[in-house]
mmCIF file of C-alpha atoms in Angstrom:
data_model
loop_
_atom_site.group_PDB
_atom_site.id
_atom_site.type_symbol
_atom_site.label_atom_id
_atom_site.label_comp_id
_atom_site.label_asym_id
_atom_site.label_seq_id
_atom_site.Cartn_x
_atom_site.Cartn_y
_atom_site.Cartn_z
ATOM 1 C CA MET A 13 -19.249 -4.385 107.612
ATOM 2 C CA THR A 14 -16.998 -3.932 111.263
ATOM 3 C CA ASP A 15 -18.952 -2.836 113.852
ATOM 4 C CA LEU A 16 -18.002 1.187 115.096
ATOM 5 C CA SER A 17 -19.943 1.216 117.842
ATOM 6 C CA ASP A 18 -17.558 1.570 121.295
ATOM 7 C CA ASP A 19 -19.789 -0.626 122.958
ATOM 8 C CA VAL A 20 -17.438 -4.105 121.854
ATOM 9 C CA LEU A 21 -14.977 -5.436 123.224
ATOM 10 C CA GLY A 22 -11.865 -3.673 122.589
ATOM 11 C CA ARG A 23 -12.858 -0.028 122.905
ATOM 12 C CA ALA A 24 -13.438 1.471 126.365
ATOM 13 C CA ARG A 25 -16.753 0.604 127.861
ATOM 14 C CA VAL A 26 -16.348 1.377 131.238
ATOM 15 C CA ARG A 27 -19.644 2.557 133.524
ATOM 16 C CA ASP A 28 -19.815 4.812 135.807
ATOM 17 C CA THR A 29 -21.005 3.865 140.138
ATOM 18 C CA ALA A 30 -20.348 6.392 142.507
ATOM 19 C CA GLU A 31 -17.328 4.745 143.358
ATOM 20 C CA LEU A 32 -15.530 5.099 140.501
ATOM 21 C CA GLN A 33 -16.850 8.711 140.141
ATOM 22 C CA ALA A 34 -15.114 9.611 143.506
ATOM 23 C CA TYR A 35 -12.243 7.900 142.738
ATOM 24 C CA TYR A 36 -11.481 10.475 139.638
ATOM 25 C CA ARG A 37 -12.029 12.773 141.863
ATOM 26 C CA ARG A 38 -9.223 12.671 143.441
ATOM 27 C CA LEU A 39 -7.351 11.675 140.175
ATOM 28 C CA GLU A 40 -8.621 15.352 138.956
ATOM 29 C CA ASP A 41 -6.819 17.184 142.377
ATOM 30 C CA LEU A 42 -3.541 15.578 140.957
ATOM 31 C CA GLU A 43 -3.628 16.657 137.978
ATOM 32 C CA ALA A 44 -4.465 13.331 136.327
ATOM 33 C CA GLY A 45 -7.067 11.291 134.802
ATOM 34 C CA ALA A 46 -8.811 7.731 133.782
ATOM 35 C CA LEU A 47 -7.648 7.246 130.181
ATOM 36 C CA TRP A 48 -10.911 4.886 129.531
ATOM 37 C CA LYS A 49 -12.917 7.846 130.483
ATOM 38 C CA ILE A 50 -11.413 9.621 126.786
ATOM 39 C CA ALA A 51 -9.828 7.023 125.291
ATOM 40 C CA ASN A 52 -12.795 6.253 122.756
ATOM 41 C CA LYS A 53 -12.337 9.621 122.169
ATOM 42 C CA ILE A 54 -8.881 10.521 120.783
ATOM 43 C CA GLU A 55 -8.650 7.768 119.421
ATOM 44 C CA PRO A 56 -12.399 7.592 117.212
ATOM 45 C CA TRP A 57 -12.454 4.864 114.467
ATOM 46 C CA TYR A 58 -11.985 7.034 111.615
ATOM 47 C CA PRO A 59 -10.063 10.831 111.697
ATOM 48 C CA GLN A 60 -12.651 13.576 113.350
ATOM 49 C CA PRO A 61 -11.442 16.753 112.093
ATOM 50 C CA ARG A 62 -13.210 19.943 113.749
ATOM 51 C CA SER A 63 -12.806 21.655 110.304
ATOM 52 C CA ARG A 64 -15.832 21.975 108.057
ATOM 53 C CA PRO A 65 -16.085 22.175 104.618
ATOM 54 C CA MET A 66 -16.617 25.365 103.843
ATOM 55 C CA LEU A 67 -16.906 27.893 101.072
ATOM 56 C CA TRP A 68 -15.744 31.832 100.445
ATOM 57 C CA ARG A 69 -16.429 32.895 97.094
ATOM 58 C CA TYR A 70 -13.951 35.503 95.246
ATOM 59 C CA ALA A 71 -17.328 38.662 94.718
ATOM 60 C CA ASP A 72 -17.839 38.772 98.564
ATOM 61 C CA LEU A 73 -14.332 39.146 99.923
ATOM 62 C CA ARG A 74 -12.638 40.834 96.555
ATOM 63 C CA PRO A 75 -14.619 44.348 98.107
ATOM 64 C CA LEU A 76 -12.980 44.159 101.279
ATOM 65 C CA VAL A 77 -9.714 43.338 100.029
ATOM 66 C CA LEU A 78 -9.075 46.760 98.421
ATOM 67 C CA GLU A 79 -11.297 48.201 100.682
ATOM 68 C CA ALA A 80 -7.814 47.539 103.316
ATOM 69 C CA LEU A 81 -5.677 49.185 101.095
ATOM 70 C CA GLY A 82 -6.966 52.683 102.582
ATOM 71 C CA LEU A 83 -7.463 51.411 106.018
ATOM 72 C CA VAL A 84 -4.227 49.958 107.150
ATOM 73 C CA SER A 85 -1.102 50.919 105.263
ATOM 74 C CA GLY A 86 1.576 47.860 104.764
ATOM 75 C CA ASP A 87 4.064 48.991 106.840
ATOM 76 C CA ASP A 88 1.952 48.740 109.896
ATOM 77 C CA ALA A 89 0.343 45.436 108.862
ATOM 78 C CA GLY A 90 3.171 43.968 108.611
ATOM 79 C CA ARG A 91 1.467 42.017 105.545
ATOM 80 C CA ARG A 92 -2.100 43.262 104.539
ATOM 81 C CA VAL A 93 -4.351 40.119 104.431
ATOM 82 C CA VAL A 94 -7.635 39.460 105.353
ATOM 83 C CA ALA A 95 -7.718 36.122 106.617
ATOM 84 C CA LEU A 96 -9.913 33.071 106.018
ATOM 85 C CA TYR A 97 -11.244 30.812 109.129
ATOM 86 C CA ASN A 98 -12.327 27.832 109.637
ATOM 87 C CA PRO A 99 -15.412 28.596 112.374
ATOM 88 C CA ASP A 100 -14.590 26.204 115.014
ATOM 89 C CA LEU A 101 -10.751 26.646 114.380
ATOM 90 C CA ARG A 102 -9.819 30.943 114.648
ATOM 91 C CA ASP A 103 -8.314 30.532 117.814
ATOM 92 C CA ILE A 104 -5.393 28.582 115.815
ATOM 93 C CA ALA A 105 -5.948 30.457 112.720
ATOM 94 C CA ALA A 106 -6.327 27.507 110.413
ATOM 95 C CA THR A 107 -8.319 27.713 107.748
ATOM 96 C CA CYS A 108 -9.136 23.718 107.284
ATOM 97 C CA GLY A 109 -6.889 21.246 109.828
ATOM 98 C CA LEU A 110 -3.980 22.671 109.749
ATOM 99 C CA LEU A 111 -3.361 25.039 107.483
ATOM 100 C CA TYR A 112 -4.011 28.580 106.693
ATOM 101 C CA THR A 113 -5.285 31.313 103.752
ATOM 102 C CA GLY A 114 -5.672 33.929 103.288
ATOM 103 C CA LEU A 115 -6.385 36.913 100.716
ATOM 104 C CA GLN A 116 -2.944 39.840 100.881
ATOM 105 C CA VAL A 117 -3.323 43.009 98.756
ATOM 106 C CA MET A 118 -0.680 45.044 97.544
ATOM 107 C CA ALA A 119 -0.979 48.405 95.500
ATOM 108 C CA PRO A 120 1.381 49.798 92.670
ATOM 109 C CA GLY A 121 3.959 50.808 93.681
ATOM 110 C CA GLU A 122 4.042 48.999 97.346
ATOM 111 C CA SER A 123 6.744 46.734 99.243
ATOM 112 C CA MET A 124 6.803 45.129 102.250
ATOM 113 C CA THR A 125 9.761 44.461 104.383
ATOM 114 C CA ALA A 126 12.211 41.645 104.888
ATOM 115 C CA HIS A 127 11.152 38.855 107.318
ATOM 116 C CA ARG A 128 11.566 34.932 107.517
ATOM 117 C CA HIS A 129 10.101 32.145 109.754
ATOM 118 C CA GLN A 130 9.522 28.652 110.341
ATOM 119 C CA ALA A 131 6.464 28.196 108.757
ATOM 120 C CA SER A 132 6.607 27.545 105.213
ATOM 121 C CA ALA A 133 4.393 29.633 102.641
ATOM 122 C CA LEU A 134 3.131 30.135 99.066
ATOM 123 C CA ARG A 135 1.506 32.131 96.743
ATOM 124 C CA PHE A 136 -1.110 31.806 93.870
ATOM 125 C CA VAL A 137 -2.309 35.389 92.604
ATOM 126 C CA LEU A 138 -5.263 35.929 91.578
ATOM 127 C CA GLU A 139 -4.847 38.821 89.987
ATOM 128 C CA GLY A 140 -3.223 41.807 89.108
ATOM 129 C CA GLU A 141 -0.017 42.726 86.752
ATOM 130 C CA GLY A 142 3.791 43.948 88.759
ATOM 131 C CA ALA A 143 3.687 41.140 91.860
ATOM 132 C CA TRP A 144 7.629 40.332 93.568
ATOM 133 C CA THR A 145 8.870 38.521 95.645
ATOM 134 C CA ILE A 146 12.781 38.177 96.613
ATOM 135 C CA VAL A 147 13.464 34.406 98.051
ATOM 136 C CA ASP A 148 17.385 34.387 99.586
ATOM 137 C CA GLY A 149 18.511 37.354 97.806
ATOM 138 C CA GLN A 150 16.638 36.110 94.354
ATOM 139 C CA LYS A 151 14.387 38.712 92.470
ATOM 140 C CA LEU A 152 11.249 37.124 91.215
ATOM 141 C CA THR A 153 8.258 38.258 89.144
ATOM 142 C CA VAL A 154 4.909 36.912 89.107
ATOM 143 C CA GLY A 155 1.551 37.369 86.980
ATOM 144 C CA PRO A 156 -1.599 35.722 87.325
ATOM 145 C CA ARG A 157 -1.881 31.626 87.941
ATOM 146 C CA ASP A 158 1.243 31.491 89.277
ATOM 147 C CA PHE A 159 2.405 29.939 92.051
ATOM 148 C CA ALA A 160 6.140 30.445 94.469
ATOM 149 C CA ILE A 161 7.224 28.877 97.119
ATOM 150 C CA THR A 162 8.544 30.549 100.253
ATOM 151 C CA PRO A 163 10.218 27.321 102.397
ATOM 152 C CA ASN A 164 10.255 28.260 106.380
ATOM 153 C CA TRP A 165 12.991 30.014 107.313
ATOM 154 C CA THR A 166 14.307 32.027 104.185
ATOM 155 C CA TRP A 167 14.294 35.771 103.933
ATOM 156 C CA HIS A 168 11.418 37.221 101.840
ATOM 157 C CA GLU A 169 9.994 40.506 101.168
ATOM 158 C CA HIS A 170 7.904 41.445 98.558
ATOM 159 C CA GLY A 171 5.859 43.876 96.511
ATOM 160 C CA ASN A 172 3.724 45.549 93.338
ATOM 161 C CA GLU A 173 5.703 47.404 90.990
ATOM 162 C CA GLY A 174 3.260 47.820 88.081
ATOM 163 C CA LEU A 175 2.265 51.030 87.597
ATOM 164 C CA GLU A 176 -1.761 52.248 88.640
ATOM 165 C CA ALA A 177 -2.850 50.932 85.257
ATOM 166 C CA ASP A 178 -2.470 47.737 86.424
ATOM 167 C CA GLY A 179 -4.167 48.361 89.710
ATOM 168 C CA ALA A 180 -3.659 45.746 92.570
ATOM 169 C CA VAL A 181 -2.802 42.738 92.996
ATOM 170 C CA ILE A 182 -4.075 40.143 94.876
ATOM 171 C CA TRP A 183 -2.494 36.598 95.974
ATOM 172 C CA GLN A 184 -3.704 34.128 97.990
ATOM 173 C CA ASP A 185 -1.847 33.232 100.569
ATOM 174 C CA GLY A 186 -1.241 29.171 101.795
ATOM 175 C CA LEU A 187 1.498 28.941 105.545
ATOM 176 C CA ASP A 188 1.634 26.076 107.264
ATOM 177 C CA ILE A 189 1.020 28.495 110.732
ATOM 178 C CA PRO A 190 -1.022 26.356 112.498
ATOM 179 C CA LEU A 191 0.855 23.244 112.099
ATOM 180 C CA VAL A 192 4.260 24.872 113.468
ATOM 181 C CA ASN A 193 2.574 26.185 116.815
ATOM 182 C CA ALA A 194 0.582 23.868 117.341
ATOM 183 C CA LEU A 195 4.183 21.608 117.170
ATOM 184 C CA ASP A 196 4.974 24.520 119.570
ATOM 185 C CA ALA A 197 8.380 26.051 116.515
ATOM 186 C CA PRO A 198 7.737 29.419 115.871
ATOM 187 C CA PHE A 199 9.998 31.329 114.951
ATOM 188 C CA TYR A 200 9.915 35.244 113.351
ATOM 189 C CA GLU A 201 12.679 37.820 112.476
ATOM 190 C CA VAL A 202 12.165 40.791 111.012
ATOM 191 C CA HIS A 203 15.256 41.206 108.546
ATOM 192 C CA PRO A 204 18.407 43.024 110.047
ATOM 193 C CA ASP A 205 18.869 45.874 106.494
ATOM 194 C CA VAL A 206 14.647 46.245 106.392
ATOM 195 C CA ARG A 207 14.718 45.196 102.921
ATOM 196 C CA GLN A 208 16.712 42.736 101.429
ATOM 197 C CA LYS A 209 19.484 43.161 98.373
ATOM 198 C CA GLN A 210 18.714 41.375 95.399
ATOM 199 C CA ASP A 211 21.566 38.596 93.807
ATOM 200 C CA GLY A 212 21.310 37.986 90.690
ATOM 201 C CA VAL A 213 19.368 38.636 87.466
ATOM 202 C CA THR A 214 15.688 38.240 88.381
ATOM 203 C CA ASN A 215 13.700 34.777 87.984
ATOM 204 C CA SER A 216 17.268 33.625 88.160
ATOM 205 C CA SER A 217 15.451 29.714 90.121
ATOM 206 C CA VAL A 218 13.290 29.980 86.722
ATOM 207 C CA LEU A 219 16.120 30.542 84.386
ATOM 208 C CA THR A 220 18.467 27.940 86.212
ATOM 209 C CA TYR A 221 15.914 24.494 87.104
ATOM 210 C CA GLY A 222 12.489 25.329 85.078
ATOM 211 C CA ALA A 223 13.060 23.572 81.897
ATOM 212 C CA GLY A 224 11.967 20.992 84.015
ATOM 213 C CA GLN A 225 13.380 17.195 82.557
ATOM 214 C CA LEU A 226 16.891 19.195 82.234
ATOM 215 C CA ARG A 227 18.959 19.704 85.640
ATOM 216 C CA PRO A 228 22.611 21.919 86.154
ATOM 217 C CA VAL A 229 25.107 19.457 85.554
ATOM 218 C CA GLY A 230 27.214 19.183 89.002
ATOM 219 C CA ASP A 231 24.117 21.577 90.975
ATOM 220 C CA PRO A 232 25.366 21.682 94.450
ATOM 221 C CA TRP A 233 21.933 23.170 95.905
ATOM 222 C CA ASP A 234 21.208 20.638 99.930
ATOM 223 C CA LYS A 235 18.281 21.590 100.740
ATOM 224 C CA ARG A 236 15.217 19.691 101.611
ATOM 225 C CA TYR A 237 12.905 22.403 99.647
ATOM 226 C CA SER A 238 12.581 23.103 96.188
ATOM 227 C CA PRO A 239 15.256 24.952 94.711
ATOM 228 C CA LEU A 240 12.211 26.396 91.598
ATOM 229 C CA THR A 241 10.536 29.044 93.601
ATOM 230 C CA ALA A 242 8.453 30.217 91.237
ATOM 231 C CA TYR A 243 6.198 28.014 88.617
ATOM 232 C CA PRO A 244 4.622 30.001 85.751
ATOM 233 C CA TRP A 245 0.584 29.564 84.787
ATOM 234 C CA GLU A 246 1.103 28.890 81.071
ATOM 235 C CA PRO A 247 4.208 25.760 81.162
ATOM 236 C CA THR A 248 1.986 24.373 84.000
ATOM 237 C CA TYR A 249 -1.411 24.763 81.596
ATOM 238 C CA GLU A 250 0.430 23.384 78.551
ATOM 239 C CA ALA A 251 1.811 20.618 80.890
ATOM 240 C CA LEU A 252 -1.807 20.069 81.816
ATOM 241 C CA GLN A 253 -3.708 20.825 77.982
ATOM 242 C CA ASN A 254 -0.176 17.468 77.040
ATOM 243 C CA ALA A 255 -1.314 14.582 79.749
ATOM 244 C CA ALA A 256 -4.749 15.153 77.875
ATOM 245 C CA LYS A 257 -4.026 14.044 75.852
ATOM 246 C CA ALA A 258 -1.413 11.114 76.336
ATOM 247 C CA SER A 259 -3.734 9.609 79.376
ATOM 248 C CA ASP A 260 -7.325 9.434 80.460
ATOM 249 C CA GLY A 261 -6.222 10.793 83.990
ATOM 250 C CA SER A 262 -7.424 10.096 87.821
ATOM 251 C CA PRO A 263 -10.813 8.994 87.927
ATOM 252 C CA TYR A 264 -11.450 11.526 91.235
ATOM 253 C CA ASP A 265 -9.169 14.603 90.141
ATOM 254 C CA GLY A 266 -8.876 13.959 86.137
ATOM 255 C CA ILE A 267 -6.178 15.338 84.909
ATOM 256 C CA ILE A 268 -4.079 16.974 88.477
ATOM 257 C CA MET A 269 -0.172 17.514 88.785
ATOM 258 C CA GLU A 270 2.136 18.183 91.460
ATOM 259 C CA TYR A 271 3.977 21.121 91.877
ATOM 260 C CA SER A 272 7.595 19.409 91.769
ATOM 261 C CA ASN A 273 10.872 19.217 92.949
ATOM 262 C CA PRO A 274 13.362 19.038 89.587
ATOM 263 C CA LEU A 275 15.862 17.837 92.016
ATOM 264 C CA THR A 276 13.897 15.065 93.287
ATOM 265 C CA GLY A 277 10.820 14.499 91.817
ATOM 266 C CA GLY A 278 8.790 15.640 95.581
ATOM 267 C CA SER A 279 6.466 17.858 96.409
ATOM 268 C CA VAL A 280 8.106 21.360 96.967
ATOM 269 C CA MET A 281 8.228 21.864 100.336
ATOM 270 C CA PRO A 282 8.438 18.920 103.357
ATOM 271 C CA THR A 283 4.992 20.194 104.675
ATOM 272 C CA MET A 284 3.225 21.253 101.834
ATOM 273 C CA SER A 285 2.476 20.110 98.503
ATOM 274 C CA ALA A 286 0.795 21.985 95.512
ATOM 275 C CA HIS A 287 -1.541 20.623 92.719
ATOM 276 C CA MET A 288 -3.000 21.950 89.042
ATOM 277 C CA GLN A 289 -5.143 19.892 88.209
ATOM 278 C CA MET A 290 -8.077 19.917 85.276
ATOM 279 C CA LEU A 291 -11.460 18.958 84.424
ATOM 280 C CA ARG A 292 -11.970 18.154 81.112
ATOM 281 C CA PRO A 293 -15.058 19.491 79.095
ATOM 282 C CA GLY A 294 -18.118 18.718 81.181
ATOM 283 C CA GLU A 295 -16.414 15.689 82.957
ATOM 284 C CA HIS A 296 -18.065 15.007 86.235
ATOM 285 C CA THR A 297 -15.597 12.803 88.003
ATOM 286 C CA LEU A 298 -16.775 9.810 90.568
ATOM 287 C CA ALA A 299 -16.017 10.776 94.549
ATOM 288 C CA HIS A 300 -13.048 8.994 97.136
ATOM 289 C CA ARG A 301 -11.352 10.357 99.803
ATOM 290 C CA GLN A 302 -7.715 11.069 101.492
ATOM 291 C CA VAL A 303 -6.618 11.751 104.882
ATOM 292 C CA GLY A 304 -4.841 14.967 104.869
ATOM 293 C CA SER A 305 -6.764 18.857 105.019
ATOM 294 C CA GLN A 306 -7.011 19.948 101.136
ATOM 295 C CA VAL A 307 -7.604 24.127 100.394
ATOM 296 C CA TYR A 308 -8.112 24.629 97.066
ATOM 297 C CA THR A 309 -8.905 28.071 94.273
ATOM 298 C CA ALA A 310 -10.683 27.635 91.364
ATOM 299 C CA ALA A 311 -7.988 28.779 88.573
ATOM 300 C CA LYS A 312 -10.536 28.630 85.206
ATOM 301 C CA GLY A 313 -13.514 28.083 84.348
ATOM 302 C CA ALA A 314 -16.575 26.937 86.767
ATOM 303 C CA GLY A 315 -18.024 23.996 88.155
ATOM 304 C CA HIS A 316 -19.359 22.594 91.403
ATOM 305 C CA THR A 317 -17.658 20.517 94.852
ATOM 306 C CA ILE A 318 -19.558 17.917 96.249
ATOM 307 C CA ILE A 319 -17.855 17.442 99.344
ATOM 308 C CA ASN A 320 -20.169 14.717 102.010
ATOM 309 C CA GLY A 321 -23.477 15.116 99.963
ATOM 310 C CA VAL A 322 -23.681 19.013 100.190
ATOM 311 C CA ARG A 323 -22.606 20.292 97.019
ATOM 312 C CA TYR A 324 -20.282 23.861 96.579
ATOM 313 C CA ASP A 325 -20.480 25.479 92.932
ATOM 314 C CA TRP A 326 -17.281 28.032 92.978
ATOM 315 C CA THR A 327 -16.033 30.032 89.921
ATOM 316 C CA GLU A 328 -12.610 31.512 89.343
ATOM 317 C CA GLY A 329 -11.136 33.015 92.838
ATOM 318 C CA ASP A 330 -13.207 31.026 94.917
ATOM 319 C CA ILE A 331 -11.908 28.804 97.508
ATOM 320 C CA PHE A 332 -12.422 25.682 99.012
ATOM 321 C CA VAL A 333 -11.188 23.634 101.702
ATOM 322 C CA ILE A 334 -11.738 19.768 101.835
ATOM 323 C CA PRO A 335 -11.247 18.336 105.071
ATOM 324 C CA SER A 336 -9.426 15.044 106.503
ATOM 325 C CA TRP A 337 -11.369 12.084 105.304
ATOM 326 C CA ALA A 338 -14.086 14.440 103.398
ATOM 327 C CA TRP A 339 -15.860 12.279 100.405
ATOM 328 C CA HIS A 340 -14.960 14.272 96.998
ATOM 329 C CA GLU A 341 -15.777 15.119 94.048
ATOM 330 C CA HIS A 342 -15.967 17.561 91.415
ATOM 331 C CA ALA A 343 -17.372 18.483 88.036
ATOM 332 C CA ASN A 344 -16.624 21.451 85.442
ATOM 333 C CA ALA A 345 -20.051 23.225 84.340
ATOM 334 C CA ASP A 346 -19.135 24.085 80.916
ATOM 335 C CA THR A 347 -19.744 21.342 78.406
ATOM 336 C CA SER A 348 -17.040 23.702 75.725
ATOM 337 C CA ASP A 349 -14.414 24.454 78.101
ATOM 338 C CA ASP A 350 -12.021 23.255 80.897
ATOM 339 C CA ALA A 351 -11.646 24.320 83.973
ATOM 340 C CA CYS A 352 -8.898 24.035 86.574
ATOM 341 C CA LEU A 353 -8.177 23.543 90.340
ATOM 342 C CA PHE A 354 -5.414 24.913 91.845
ATOM 343 C CA SER A 355 -4.798 22.578 95.630
ATOM 344 C CA PHE A 356 -2.614 22.868 98.649
ATOM 345 C CA THR A 357 -1.870 20.411 100.942
ATOM 346 C CA ASP A 358 -0.008 18.933 104.661
ATOM 347 C CA PHE A 359 -0.416 15.612 101.827
ATOM 348 C CA PRO A 360 4.006 15.306 101.786
ATOM 349 C CA VAL A 361 3.076 15.727 106.173
ATOM 350 C CA MET A 362 0.665 12.875 106.483
ATOM 351 C CA ARG A 363 2.916 11.011 104.316
ATOM 352 C CA SER A 364 6.644 11.653 106.194
ATOM 353 C CA LEU A 365 4.546 9.913 108.937
ATOM 354 C CA GLY A 366 3.516 7.056 108.168
ATOM 355 C CA PHE A 367 -0.568 8.462 107.965
ATOM 356 C CA TYR A 368 -1.958 8.547 104.177
ATOM 357 C CA ARG A 369 -4.180 7.055 103.072
ATOM 358 C CA GLU A 370 -7.289 7.124 100.410
ATOM 359 C CA GLU A 371 -9.927 5.231 99.875
ATOM 360 C CA ALA A 372 -12.688 5.389 96.696
ATOM 361 C CA TYR A 373 -16.481 5.318 97.341
ATOM 362 C CA ALA A 374 -18.365 2.205 96.280
ATOM 363 C CA ASP A 375 -21.880 3.095 96.793
ATOM 364 C CA ASN A 376 -23.630 4.469 94.062
ATOM 365 C CA ASP A 377 -21.159 4.146 91.175
ATOM 366 C CA GLY A 378 -19.127 5.663 93.000
ATOM 367 C CA ARG A 379 -20.726 9.474 92.705
ATOM 368 C CA GLN A 380 -22.575 10.806 95.915
ATOM 369 C CA THR A 381 -25.933 11.427 96.635
ATOM 370 C CA VAL A 382 -26.528 15.551 97.264
#
């Protein structure tokens, strides 16, 4: 087994002396320092994320999300969102790693103003009918368990055109804001007309690119993100069910499929990928770990996920996070029906930079001890 002690040849192991301490003080006076003092901290043997495994229960959050409707207006808030913070990452508004998520609520008949920003965004609808968004003039309608994207620097606005009887819409926002800010690259603009004019028919991207196995001939699309900006639940769930008929899936994730760019087969956006996975009745996966941060939402059913030896029970609407390089495995609590988990990750960044790696849990027949 590899010796992970820092007291080995190849690691910084300088012992302090009075002479060295005086030397360090002289360096500090020049805003400099000895690298060997911090080398082992900034170059650990393996990832040491500040993120903690966390789970937020939808039943606890939902009343507070709805309460915001009567406390602040959409116009004053910009977006009426309850943000979910990892305890040690509040200073950068991060939920896990350099990813952010929150729950946005919109009352029937309400609409938000148009804007654009450097950060990429995605939406996963938790409840309510009548939600819509306009992305660069293209209007999309989305409902429960639908997934939609708002690529970086695209004009976008959204609202709820449902009736009072339909109730409020609550959807999950996911953004790479902490990543963009860490790179000192943020920009933000309010639309000069406050709201956009719709171009073409509603759901045009779904009508054009939603067939999946077919692509438009002579298509001029040349952007780095998917031309398909909405991914409805029904065909997504059908695809999972069909895949389960033909394959055992992944031993670590069950039947898992990635929302993809239909023209390239790649991730929906350069910085974030999204997946939907299905755990068959009673399925309990094996454990593994990956470089990259993951934000999960229970889309259907109930079960539990074990993260670094700690069990987190989830039910529909609950959100939990898996930090980089954390062991994890999933289990479906129902022995007669499947369960589905939505997730978004920063895997495209990790792969683009050559950082991604994955490892299976070798002990205890591939399962963690709780």
